[in-house]
Amino acid sequence: MDHAAVLARYDLQMRRNARPDAPGARIEPAGAVVRQVAGERGWNGVVWSGLDAAGADRAIAEQIAYFSELGLDFEWKLYGHDGPEDLGGRLSAAGFLAEEPETLMIGEIADLTLEERLPDGVRLVRAADAAGVDLVVAVHERVFGTDGTALRDHLLARLTAGPGTVLAVVALAGDEPVASARLELVPGGDFAGLWGGGTAAEWRGRGLYRALVAHRTRVAAAHGCRHVQVDASAMSRPVLERLGLHALTTTTPYVYKR
């Protein structure tokens, strides 16, 4: 895979020409910045920037002022190849707090190793209604230890307003939800996003994560997508590399709270 070419296409499709990630959200180009505004219940932040050293501090101050006037906290999603080189330091100096970096991994679907083998007694179920979403959220809260209200709202809104743009799936051992994940699609786009993959601790190492990747990737291929992409944690990166995804850059959330 030509890493530079794929990353450039990703930046163009998924960042510079980003689409809102939920009903009611909007994308706004603002000079050398592209941002999403989604209100108090959605994700607000900068999805792309093309800055140089001369204009970076001014652009940062403009985004702080803009979101502060709206009364919203927001995130600057900084990628490792974004300029200028010291943009992370400039964001920190302006009052942003950096969270844990992840690795942007992209795989060409035709080249991936897809293994959808499940442990005995486990089945995958698509979450197509509120009850199914509750199962997905239950796994999320169990695995990540965070409140799943925002995820529940996001999935229900997407399933209602754009059911062809999201797939949520849960692994059930009997009636117990033990793993879950979601797939987000951009109609007509090359890249499908694999998000939120999590497995209960006692079920790890038994192929559930790989099965969820395989299942979602096949759905993405059926929708005409060429690539899948993941913001991978240090835990999931080795598994994804074995499946054939490539590490292209890092992504770090810089969060600004009023």
PDB file of C-alpha atoms in Angstrom:
ATOM      1  CA  MET A   1       0.000   0.000   0.000  1.00  0.00           C
ATOM      2  CA  ASP A   2       1.262   3.473  -0.897  1.00  0.00           C
ATOM      3  CA  HIS A   3       1.118   5.035   2.560  1.00  0.00           C
ATOM      4  CA  ALA A   4       1.562   8.640   1.431  1.00  0.00           C
ATOM      5  CA  ALA A   5      -1.118   8.402  -1.257  1.00  0.00           C
ATOM      6  CA  VAL A   6      -3.639   6.691   1.036  1.00  0.00           C
ATOM      7  CA  LEU A   7      -3.015   9.188   3.833  1.00  0.00           C
ATOM      8  CA  ALA A   8      -3.480  12.102   1.411  1.00  0.00           C
ATOM      9  CA  ARG A   9      -6.768  10.618   0.200  1.00  0.00           C
ATOM     10  CA  TYR A  10      -7.879  10.039   3.794  1.00  0.00           C
ATOM     11  CA  ASP A  11      -7.112  13.656   4.689  1.00  0.00           C
ATOM     12  CA  LEU A  12      -9.079  14.907   1.697  1.00  0.00           C
ATOM     13  CA  GLN A  13     -12.143  12.682   2.082  1.00  0.00           C
ATOM     14  CA  MET A  14     -12.446  12.269   5.824  1.00  0.00           C
ATOM     15  CA  ARG A  15     -11.034  15.539   7.136  1.00  0.00           C
ATOM     16  CA  ARG A  16     -10.995  18.432   4.638  1.00  0.00           C
ATOM     17  CA  ASN A  17     -14.301  17.266   3.122  1.00  0.00           C
ATOM     18  CA  ALA A  18     -15.650  15.795   6.353  1.00  0.00           C
ATOM     19  CA  ARG A  19     -19.345  15.132   6.759  1.00  0.00           C
ATOM     20  CA  PRO A  20     -21.288  15.582  10.002  1.00  0.00           C
ATOM     21  CA  ASP A  21     -21.085  12.501  12.207  1.00  0.00           C
ATOM     22  CA  ALA A  22     -24.637  12.796  13.554  1.00  0.00           C
ATOM     23  CA  PRO A  23     -28.015  14.326  12.743  1.00  0.00           C
ATOM     24  CA  GLY A  24     -28.079  17.984  13.729  1.00  0.00           C
ATOM     25  CA  ALA A  25     -24.305  18.415  13.506  1.00  0.00           C
ATOM     26  CA  ARG A  26     -22.752  20.685  10.897  1.00  0.00           C
ATOM     27  CA  ILE A  27     -19.328  21.018   9.252  1.00  0.00           C
ATOM     28  CA  GLU A  28     -17.861  24.496   8.926  1.00  0.00           C
ATOM     29  CA  PRO A  29     -14.756  25.448   6.896  1.00  0.00           C
ATOM     30  CA  ALA A  30     -13.089  28.380   8.664  1.00  0.00           C
ATOM     31  CA  GLY A  31      -9.987  29.514   6.801  1.00  0.00           C
ATOM     32  CA  ALA A  32      -7.292  26.879   7.236  1.00  0.00           C
ATOM     33  CA  VAL A  33      -9.469  24.928   9.694  1.00  0.00           C
ATOM     34  CA  VAL A  34     -12.440  22.590   9.279  1.00  0.00           C
ATOM     35  CA  ARG A  35     -14.572  22.099  12.378  1.00  0.00           C
ATOM     36  CA  GLN A  36     -17.704  20.268  13.463  1.00  0.00           C
ATOM     37  CA  VAL A  37     -20.360  21.871  15.642  1.00  0.00           C
ATOM     38  CA  ALA A  38     -22.836  19.464  17.217  1.00  0.00           C
ATOM     39  CA  GLY A  39     -24.151  21.168  20.351  1.00  0.00           C
ATOM     40  CA  GLU A  40     -23.965  20.024  23.943  1.00  0.00           C
ATOM     41  CA  ARG A  41     -24.838  16.364  23.259  1.00  0.00           C
ATOM     42  CA  GLY A  42     -22.535  15.805  20.268  1.00  0.00           C
ATOM     43  CA  TRP A  43     -18.851  15.929  19.312  1.00  0.00           C
ATOM     44  CA  ASN A  44     -17.487  19.420  18.752  1.00  0.00           C
ATOM     45  CA  GLY A  45     -14.040  20.057  17.421  1.00  0.00           C
ATOM     46  CA  VAL A  46     -11.457  20.630  14.728  1.00  0.00           C
ATOM     47  CA  VAL A  47     -11.230  17.760  12.250  1.00  0.00           C
ATOM     48  CA  TRP A  48      -8.601  19.247   9.914  1.00  0.00           C
ATOM     49  CA  SER A  49      -6.145  22.100   9.840  1.00  0.00           C
ATOM     50  CA  GLY A  50      -3.602  23.278   7.316  1.00  0.00           C
ATOM     51  CA  LEU A  51      -1.587  25.737   9.360  1.00  0.00           C
ATOM     52  CA  ASP A  52       1.889  27.212   9.224  1.00  0.00           C
ATOM     53  CA  ALA A  53       3.969  28.738  11.997  1.00  0.00           C
ATOM     54  CA  ALA A  54       2.908  32.271  11.112  1.00  0.00           C
ATOM     55  CA  GLY A  55      -0.826  31.668  11.414  1.00  0.00           C
ATOM     56  CA  ALA A  56      -1.156  28.819  13.901  1.00  0.00           C
ATOM     57  CA  ASP A  57      -1.541  30.803  17.125  1.00  0.00           C
ATOM     58  CA  ARG A  58      -4.118  33.106  15.572  1.00  0.00           C
ATOM     59  CA  ALA A  59      -6.133  30.135  14.271  1.00  0.00           C
ATOM     60  CA  ILE A  60      -6.029  28.460  17.697  1.00  0.00           C
ATOM     61  CA  ALA A  61      -7.255  31.648  19.388  1.00  0.00           C
ATOM     62  CA  GLU A  62     -10.059  31.978  16.834  1.00  0.00           C
ATOM     63  CA  GLN A  63     -11.330  28.469  17.519  1.00  0.00           C
ATOM     64  CA  ILE A  64     -11.212  28.997  21.281  1.00  0.00           C
ATOM     65  CA  ALA A  65     -13.185  32.206  20.907  1.00  0.00           C
ATOM     66  CA  TYR A  66     -15.702  30.618  18.530  1.00  0.00           C
ATOM     67  CA  PHE A  67     -16.543  27.584  20.653  1.00  0.00           C
ATOM     68  CA  SER A  68     -16.440  29.597  23.883  1.00  0.00           C
ATOM     69  CA  GLU A  69     -19.035  31.989  22.474  1.00  0.00           C
ATOM     70  CA  LEU A  70     -21.227  28.962  21.741  1.00  0.00           C
ATOM     71  CA  GLY A  71     -20.708  27.755  25.310  1.00  0.00           C
ATOM     72  CA  LEU A  72     -19.102  24.499  24.171  1.00  0.00           C
ATOM     73  CA  ASP A  73     -16.026  22.536  25.165  1.00  0.00           C
ATOM     74  CA  PHE A  74     -14.268  21.128  22.115  1.00  0.00           C
ATOM     75  CA  GLU A  75     -11.493  18.899  20.841  1.00  0.00           C
ATOM     76  CA  TRP A  76      -8.693  19.622  18.383  1.00  0.00           C
ATOM     77  CA  LYS A  77      -8.010  16.271  16.738  1.00  0.00           C
ATOM     78  CA  LEU A  78      -4.303  16.551  15.980  1.00  0.00           C
ATOM     79  CA  TYR A  79      -2.656  14.132  13.560  1.00  0.00           C
ATOM     80  CA  GLY A  80       1.056  13.418  13.640  1.00  0.00           C
ATOM     81  CA  HIS A  81       1.648  14.846  10.165  1.00  0.00           C
ATOM     82  CA  ASP A  82      -0.246  18.111  10.745  1.00  0.00           C
ATOM     83  CA  GLY A  83       1.776  21.287  10.607  1.00  0.00           C
ATOM     84  CA  PRO A  84       3.454  23.176  12.008  1.00  0.00           C
ATOM     85  CA  GLU A  85       5.644  20.641  13.791  1.00  0.00           C
ATOM     86  CA  ASP A  86       5.086  22.279  17.165  1.00  0.00           C
ATOM     87  CA  LEU A  87       1.297  22.511  16.853  1.00  0.00           C
ATOM     88  CA  GLY A  88       0.796  20.216  19.846  1.00  0.00           C
ATOM     89  CA  GLY A  89       2.946  22.481  22.005  1.00  0.00           C
ATOM     90  CA  ARG A  90       1.058  25.542  20.812  1.00  0.00           C
ATOM     91  CA  LEU A  91      -2.255  23.892  21.710  1.00  0.00           C
ATOM     92  CA  SER A  92      -0.970  23.016  25.180  1.00  0.00           C
ATOM     93  CA  ALA A  93       0.242  26.571  25.685  1.00  0.00           C
ATOM     94  CA  ALA A  94      -3.232  27.832  24.760  1.00  0.00           C
ATOM     95  CA  GLY A  95      -4.868  25.720  27.463  1.00  0.00           C
ATOM     96  CA  PHE A  96      -5.676  22.439  25.725  1.00  0.00           C
ATOM     97  CA  LEU A  97      -5.100  19.158  27.554  1.00  0.00           C
ATOM     98  CA  ALA A  98      -3.644  16.290  25.533  1.00  0.00           C
ATOM     99  CA  GLU A  99      -5.221  12.853  25.967  1.00  0.00           C
ATOM    100  CA  GLU A 100      -3.644   9.503  25.117  1.00  0.00           C
ATOM    101  CA  PRO A 101      -2.392   9.312  21.519  1.00  0.00           C
ATOM    102  CA  GLU A 102      -3.625   6.559  19.227  1.00  0.00           C
ATOM    103  CA  THR A 103      -2.403   5.221  15.911  1.00  0.00           C
ATOM    104  CA  LEU A 104      -4.315   5.814  12.693  1.00  0.00           C
ATOM    105  CA  MET A 105      -4.324   2.409  11.007  1.00  0.00           C
ATOM    106  CA  ILE A 106      -5.711   1.824   7.528  1.00  0.00           C
ATOM    107  CA  GLY A 107      -6.095  -1.397   5.610  1.00  0.00           C
ATOM    108  CA  GLU A 108      -7.039  -2.134   2.018  1.00  0.00           C
ATOM    109  CA  ILE A 109      -9.986  -4.492   2.386  1.00  0.00           C
ATOM    110  CA  ALA A 110      -8.905  -6.755  -0.476  1.00  0.00           C
ATOM    111  CA  ASP A 111      -5.594  -7.440   1.304  1.00  0.00           C
ATOM    112  CA  LEU A 112      -6.869  -8.126   4.822  1.00  0.00           C
ATOM    113  CA  THR A 113      -6.985 -11.433   6.669  1.00  0.00           C
ATOM    114  CA  LEU A 114     -10.595 -11.783   7.796  1.00  0.00           C
ATOM    115  CA  GLU A 115     -11.311 -14.398  10.481  1.00  0.00           C
ATOM    116  CA  GLU A 116     -14.871 -14.504  11.799  1.00  0.00           C
ATOM    117  CA  ARG A 117     -14.422 -17.550  14.034  1.00  0.00           C
ATOM    118  CA  LEU A 118     -16.359 -17.287  17.272  1.00  0.00           C
ATOM    119  CA  PRO A 119     -16.003 -19.260  20.513  1.00  0.00           C
ATOM    120  CA  ASP A 120     -18.574 -21.979  21.045  1.00  0.00           C
ATOM    121  CA  GLY A 121     -21.877 -20.588  22.248  1.00  0.00           C
ATOM    122  CA  VAL A 122     -21.186 -17.023  21.054  1.00  0.00           C
ATOM    123  CA  ARG A 123     -23.096 -15.317  18.278  1.00  0.00           C
ATOM    124  CA  LEU A 124     -22.996 -11.848  16.685  1.00  0.00           C
ATOM    125  CA  VAL A 125     -26.191  -9.804  16.681  1.00  0.00           C
ATOM    126  CA  ARG A 126     -26.726  -6.503  14.906  1.00  0.00           C
ATOM    127  CA  ALA A 127     -28.234  -3.745  17.050  1.00  0.00           C
ATOM    128  CA  ALA A 128     -31.137  -2.436  14.998  1.00  0.00           C
ATOM    129  CA  ASP A 129     -33.309  -0.970  17.766  1.00  0.00           C
ATOM    130  CA  ALA A 130     -33.135   0.546  21.236  1.00  0.00           C
ATOM    131  CA  ALA A 131     -32.847  -2.846  22.945  1.00  0.00           C
ATOM    132  CA  GLY A 132     -29.897  -3.790  20.756  1.00  0.00           C
ATOM    133  CA  VAL A 133     -28.216  -0.439  21.355  1.00  0.00           C
ATOM    134  CA  ASP A 134     -28.596  -0.974  25.101  1.00  0.00           C
ATOM    135  CA  LEU A 135     -26.608  -4.215  24.764  1.00  0.00           C
ATOM    136  CA  VAL A 136     -23.825  -2.418  22.878  1.00  0.00           C
ATOM    137  CA  VAL A 137     -23.725   0.330  25.499  1.00  0.00           C
ATOM    138  CA  ALA A 138     -23.658  -2.206  28.331  1.00  0.00           C
ATOM    139  CA  VAL A 139     -20.445  -3.696  26.902  1.00  0.00           C
ATOM    140  CA  HIS A 140     -18.958  -0.231  26.358  1.00  0.00           C
ATOM    141  CA  GLU A 141     -19.567   0.773  29.977  1.00  0.00           C
ATOM    142  CA  ARG A 142     -18.271  -2.551  31.277  1.00  0.00           C
ATOM    143  CA  VAL A 143     -15.085  -2.513  29.196  1.00  0.00           C
ATOM    144  CA  PHE A 144     -14.131   1.154  29.227  1.00  0.00           C
ATOM    145  CA  GLY A 145     -15.582   2.183  32.576  1.00  0.00           C
ATOM    146  CA  THR A 146     -17.227   5.297  31.137  1.00  0.00           C
ATOM    147  CA  ASP A 147     -20.822   6.482  30.962  1.00  0.00           C
ATOM    148  CA  GLY A 148     -22.454   5.329  27.739  1.00  0.00           C
ATOM    149  CA  THR A 149     -25.220   7.936  27.506  1.00  0.00           C
ATOM    150  CA  ALA A 150     -23.566   9.869  24.671  1.00  0.00           C
ATOM    151  CA  LEU A 151     -22.896   6.655  22.748  1.00  0.00           C
ATOM    152  CA  ARG A 152     -26.517   5.543  23.204  1.00  0.00           C
ATOM    153  CA  ASP A 153     -27.798   8.905  21.931  1.00  0.00           C
ATOM    154  CA  HIS A 154     -25.372   8.831  18.986  1.00  0.00           C
ATOM    155  CA  LEU A 155     -26.311   5.334  17.868  1.00  0.00           C
ATOM    156  CA  LEU A 156     -30.045   5.846  18.210  1.00  0.00           C
ATOM    157  CA  ALA A 157     -29.880   9.095  16.252  1.00  0.00           C
ATOM    158  CA  ARG A 158     -27.798   7.518  13.479  1.00  0.00           C
ATOM    159  CA  LEU A 159     -29.996   4.423  13.265  1.00  0.00           C
ATOM    160  CA  THR A 160     -33.076   6.623  12.984  1.00  0.00           C
ATOM    161  CA  ALA A 161     -31.845   9.317  10.590  1.00  0.00           C
ATOM    162  CA  GLY A 162     -29.261   7.376   8.585  1.00  0.00           C
ATOM    163  CA  PRO A 163     -29.579   3.623   9.112  1.00  0.00           C
ATOM    164  CA  GLY A 164     -27.324   2.911   6.131  1.00  0.00           C
ATOM    165  CA  THR A 165     -24.430   4.846   7.646  1.00  0.00           C
ATOM    166  CA  VAL A 166     -23.872   2.892  10.867  1.00  0.00           C
ATOM    167  CA  LEU A 167     -23.742  -0.712  11.996  1.00  0.00           C
ATOM    168  CA  ALA A 168     -23.600  -1.641  15.675  1.00  0.00           C
ATOM    169  CA  VAL A 169     -22.943  -5.259  16.568  1.00  0.00           C
ATOM    170  CA  VAL A 170     -22.753  -7.150  19.857  1.00  0.00           C
ATOM    171  CA  ALA A 171     -21.367 -10.602  20.682  1.00  0.00           C
ATOM    172  CA  LEU A 172     -23.676 -12.593  22.946  1.00  0.00           C
ATOM    173  CA  ALA A 173     -22.610 -15.579  25.046  1.00  0.00           C
ATOM    174  CA  GLY A 174     -26.045 -16.976  25.616  1.00  0.00           C
ATOM    175  CA  ASP A 175     -27.889 -13.823  26.617  1.00  0.00           C
ATOM    176  CA  GLU A 176     -24.832 -12.050  28.057  1.00  0.00           C
ATOM    177  CA  PRO A 177     -23.258  -9.244  25.970  1.00  0.00           C
ATOM    178  CA  VAL A 178     -19.485  -9.812  26.056  1.00  0.00           C
ATOM    179  CA  ALA A 179     -18.122  -7.714  23.163  1.00  0.00           C
ATOM    180  CA  SER A 180     -19.353  -4.953  20.889  1.00  0.00           C
ATOM    181  CA  ALA A 181     -18.256  -2.561  18.171  1.00  0.00           C
ATOM    182  CA  ARG A 182     -19.610  -0.284  15.477  1.00  0.00           C
ATOM    183  CA  LEU A 183     -18.949   0.546  11.825  1.00  0.00           C
ATOM    184  CA  GLU A 184     -19.469   4.046  10.438  1.00  0.00           C
ATOM    185  CA  LEU A 185     -19.853   4.607   6.696  1.00  0.00           C
ATOM    186  CA  VAL A 186     -19.617   7.722   4.539  1.00  0.00           C
ATOM    187  CA  PRO A 187     -21.845   7.225   1.484  1.00  0.00           C
ATOM    188  CA  GLY A 188     -19.665   7.175  -1.613  1.00  0.00           C
ATOM    189  CA  GLY A 189     -16.449   7.301   0.409  1.00  0.00           C
ATOM    190  CA  ASP A 190     -13.460   4.972   0.265  1.00  0.00           C
ATOM    191  CA  PHE A 191     -12.968   4.715   4.031  1.00  0.00           C
ATOM    192  CA  ALA A 192     -15.130   2.936   6.595  1.00  0.00           C
ATOM    193  CA  GLY A 193     -14.453   3.601  10.269  1.00  0.00           C
ATOM    194  CA  LEU A 194     -14.133   0.780  12.796  1.00  0.00           C
ATOM    195  CA  TRP A 195     -14.995   2.253  16.188  1.00  0.00           C
ATOM    196  CA  GLY A 196     -15.566   1.246  19.782  1.00  0.00           C
ATOM    197  CA  GLY A 197     -14.339  -2.337  19.675  1.00  0.00           C
ATOM    198  CA  GLY A 198     -14.282  -3.724  23.195  1.00  0.00           C
ATOM    199  CA  THR A 199     -14.320  -7.163  24.828  1.00  0.00           C
ATOM    200  CA  ALA A 200     -15.020  -8.070  28.452  1.00  0.00           C
ATOM    201  CA  ALA A 201     -11.777  -8.967  30.224  1.00  0.00           C
ATOM    202  CA  GLU A 202     -12.638 -12.630  30.810  1.00  0.00           C
ATOM    203  CA  TRP A 203     -13.370 -13.121  27.091  1.00  0.00           C
ATOM    204  CA  ARG A 204     -10.190 -11.583  25.692  1.00  0.00           C
ATOM    205  CA  GLY A 205      -7.745 -13.699  23.722  1.00  0.00           C
ATOM    206  CA  ARG A 206     -10.499 -15.861  22.229  1.00  0.00           C
ATOM    207  CA  GLY A 207     -10.874 -14.206  18.824  1.00  0.00           C
ATOM    208  CA  LEU A 208     -13.835 -11.921  19.475  1.00  0.00           C
ATOM    209  CA  TYR A 209     -12.022  -8.720  18.514  1.00  0.00           C
ATOM    210  CA  ARG A 210     -10.813 -10.286  15.251  1.00  0.00           C
ATOM    211  CA  ALA A 211     -14.315 -11.587  14.520  1.00  0.00           C
ATOM    212  CA  LEU A 212     -15.817  -8.147  15.036  1.00  0.00           C
ATOM    213  CA  VAL A 213     -13.228  -6.596  12.703  1.00  0.00           C
ATOM    214  CA  ALA A 214     -13.932  -9.240  10.063  1.00  0.00           C
ATOM    215  CA  HIS A 215     -17.696  -8.889  10.318  1.00  0.00           C
ATOM    216  CA  ARG A 216     -17.649  -5.105  10.000  1.00  0.00           C
ATOM    217  CA  THR A 217     -15.081  -5.176   7.211  1.00  0.00           C
ATOM    218  CA  ARG A 218     -17.256  -7.480   5.128  1.00  0.00           C
ATOM    219  CA  VAL A 219     -20.167  -5.097   5.596  1.00  0.00           C
ATOM    220  CA  ALA A 220     -17.943  -2.196   4.527  1.00  0.00           C
ATOM    221  CA  ALA A 221     -16.881  -4.100   1.409  1.00  0.00           C
ATOM    222  CA  ALA A 222     -20.528  -4.781   0.545  1.00  0.00           C
ATOM    223  CA  HIS A 223     -21.106  -1.020   0.667  1.00  0.00           C
ATOM    224  CA  GLY A 224     -18.309  -0.423  -1.828  1.00  0.00           C
ATOM    225  CA  CYS A 225     -15.646   0.798   0.581  1.00  0.00           C
ATOM    226  CA  ARG A 226     -12.020   0.220  -0.371  1.00  0.00           C
ATOM    227  CA  HIS A 227     -10.402   0.773   3.036  1.00  0.00           C
ATOM    228  CA  VAL A 228     -11.145   0.409   6.720  1.00  0.00           C
ATOM    229  CA  GLN A 229      -9.588   2.748   9.252  1.00  0.00           C
ATOM    230  CA  VAL A 230      -9.112   2.532  13.024  1.00  0.00           C
ATOM    231  CA  ASP A 231      -7.833   4.907  15.691  1.00  0.00           C
ATOM    232  CA  ALA A 232      -5.984   2.088  17.426  1.00  0.00           C
ATOM    233  CA  SER A 233      -4.928   1.826  21.044  1.00  0.00           C
ATOM    234  CA  ALA A 234      -1.633   0.235  22.002  1.00  0.00           C
ATOM    235  CA  MET A 235      -3.586  -2.920  22.899  1.00  0.00           C
ATOM    236  CA  SER A 236      -5.378  -3.300  19.573  1.00  0.00           C
ATOM    237  CA  ARG A 237      -2.559  -2.214  17.256  1.00  0.00           C
ATOM    238  CA  PRO A 238      -0.694  -5.591  17.228  1.00  0.00           C
ATOM    239  CA  VAL A 239      -3.898  -7.467  16.402  1.00  0.00           C
ATOM    240  CA  LEU A 240      -4.739  -5.086  13.579  1.00  0.00           C
ATOM    241  CA  GLU A 241      -1.222  -5.336  12.154  1.00  0.00           C
ATOM    242  CA  ARG A 242      -1.556  -9.115  12.022  1.00  0.00           C
ATOM    243  CA  LEU A 243      -4.810  -8.690  10.104  1.00  0.00           C
ATOM    244  CA  GLY A 244      -3.052  -6.513   7.531  1.00  0.00           C
ATOM    245  CA  LEU A 245      -3.715  -2.914   8.573  1.00  0.00           C
ATOM    246  CA  HIS A 246      -0.887  -0.367   8.336  1.00  0.00           C
ATOM    247  CA  ALA A 247       0.093   2.325  10.837  1.00  0.00           C
ATOM    248  CA  LEU A 248       0.124   5.629   8.921  1.00  0.00           C
ATOM    249  CA  THR A 249       0.281   8.348  11.574  1.00  0.00           C
ATOM    250  CA  THR A 250      -0.763   9.179  15.128  1.00  0.00           C
ATOM    251  CA  THR A 251      -3.847  11.008  16.329  1.00  0.00           C
ATOM    252  CA  THR A 252      -4.050  12.836  19.647  1.00  0.00           C
ATOM    253  CA  PRO A 253      -7.137  14.506  21.117  1.00  0.00           C
ATOM    254  CA  TYR A 254      -6.387  17.956  22.520  1.00  0.00           C
ATOM    255  CA  VAL A 255      -9.366  18.983  24.659  1.00  0.00           C
ATOM    256  CA  TYR A 256     -10.301  22.538  25.583  1.00  0.00           C
ATOM    257  CA  LYS A 257     -12.642  23.035  28.528  1.00  0.00           C
ATOM    258  CA  ARG A 258     -14.046  26.433  29.375  1.00  0.00           C
TER     259      ARG A 258
END
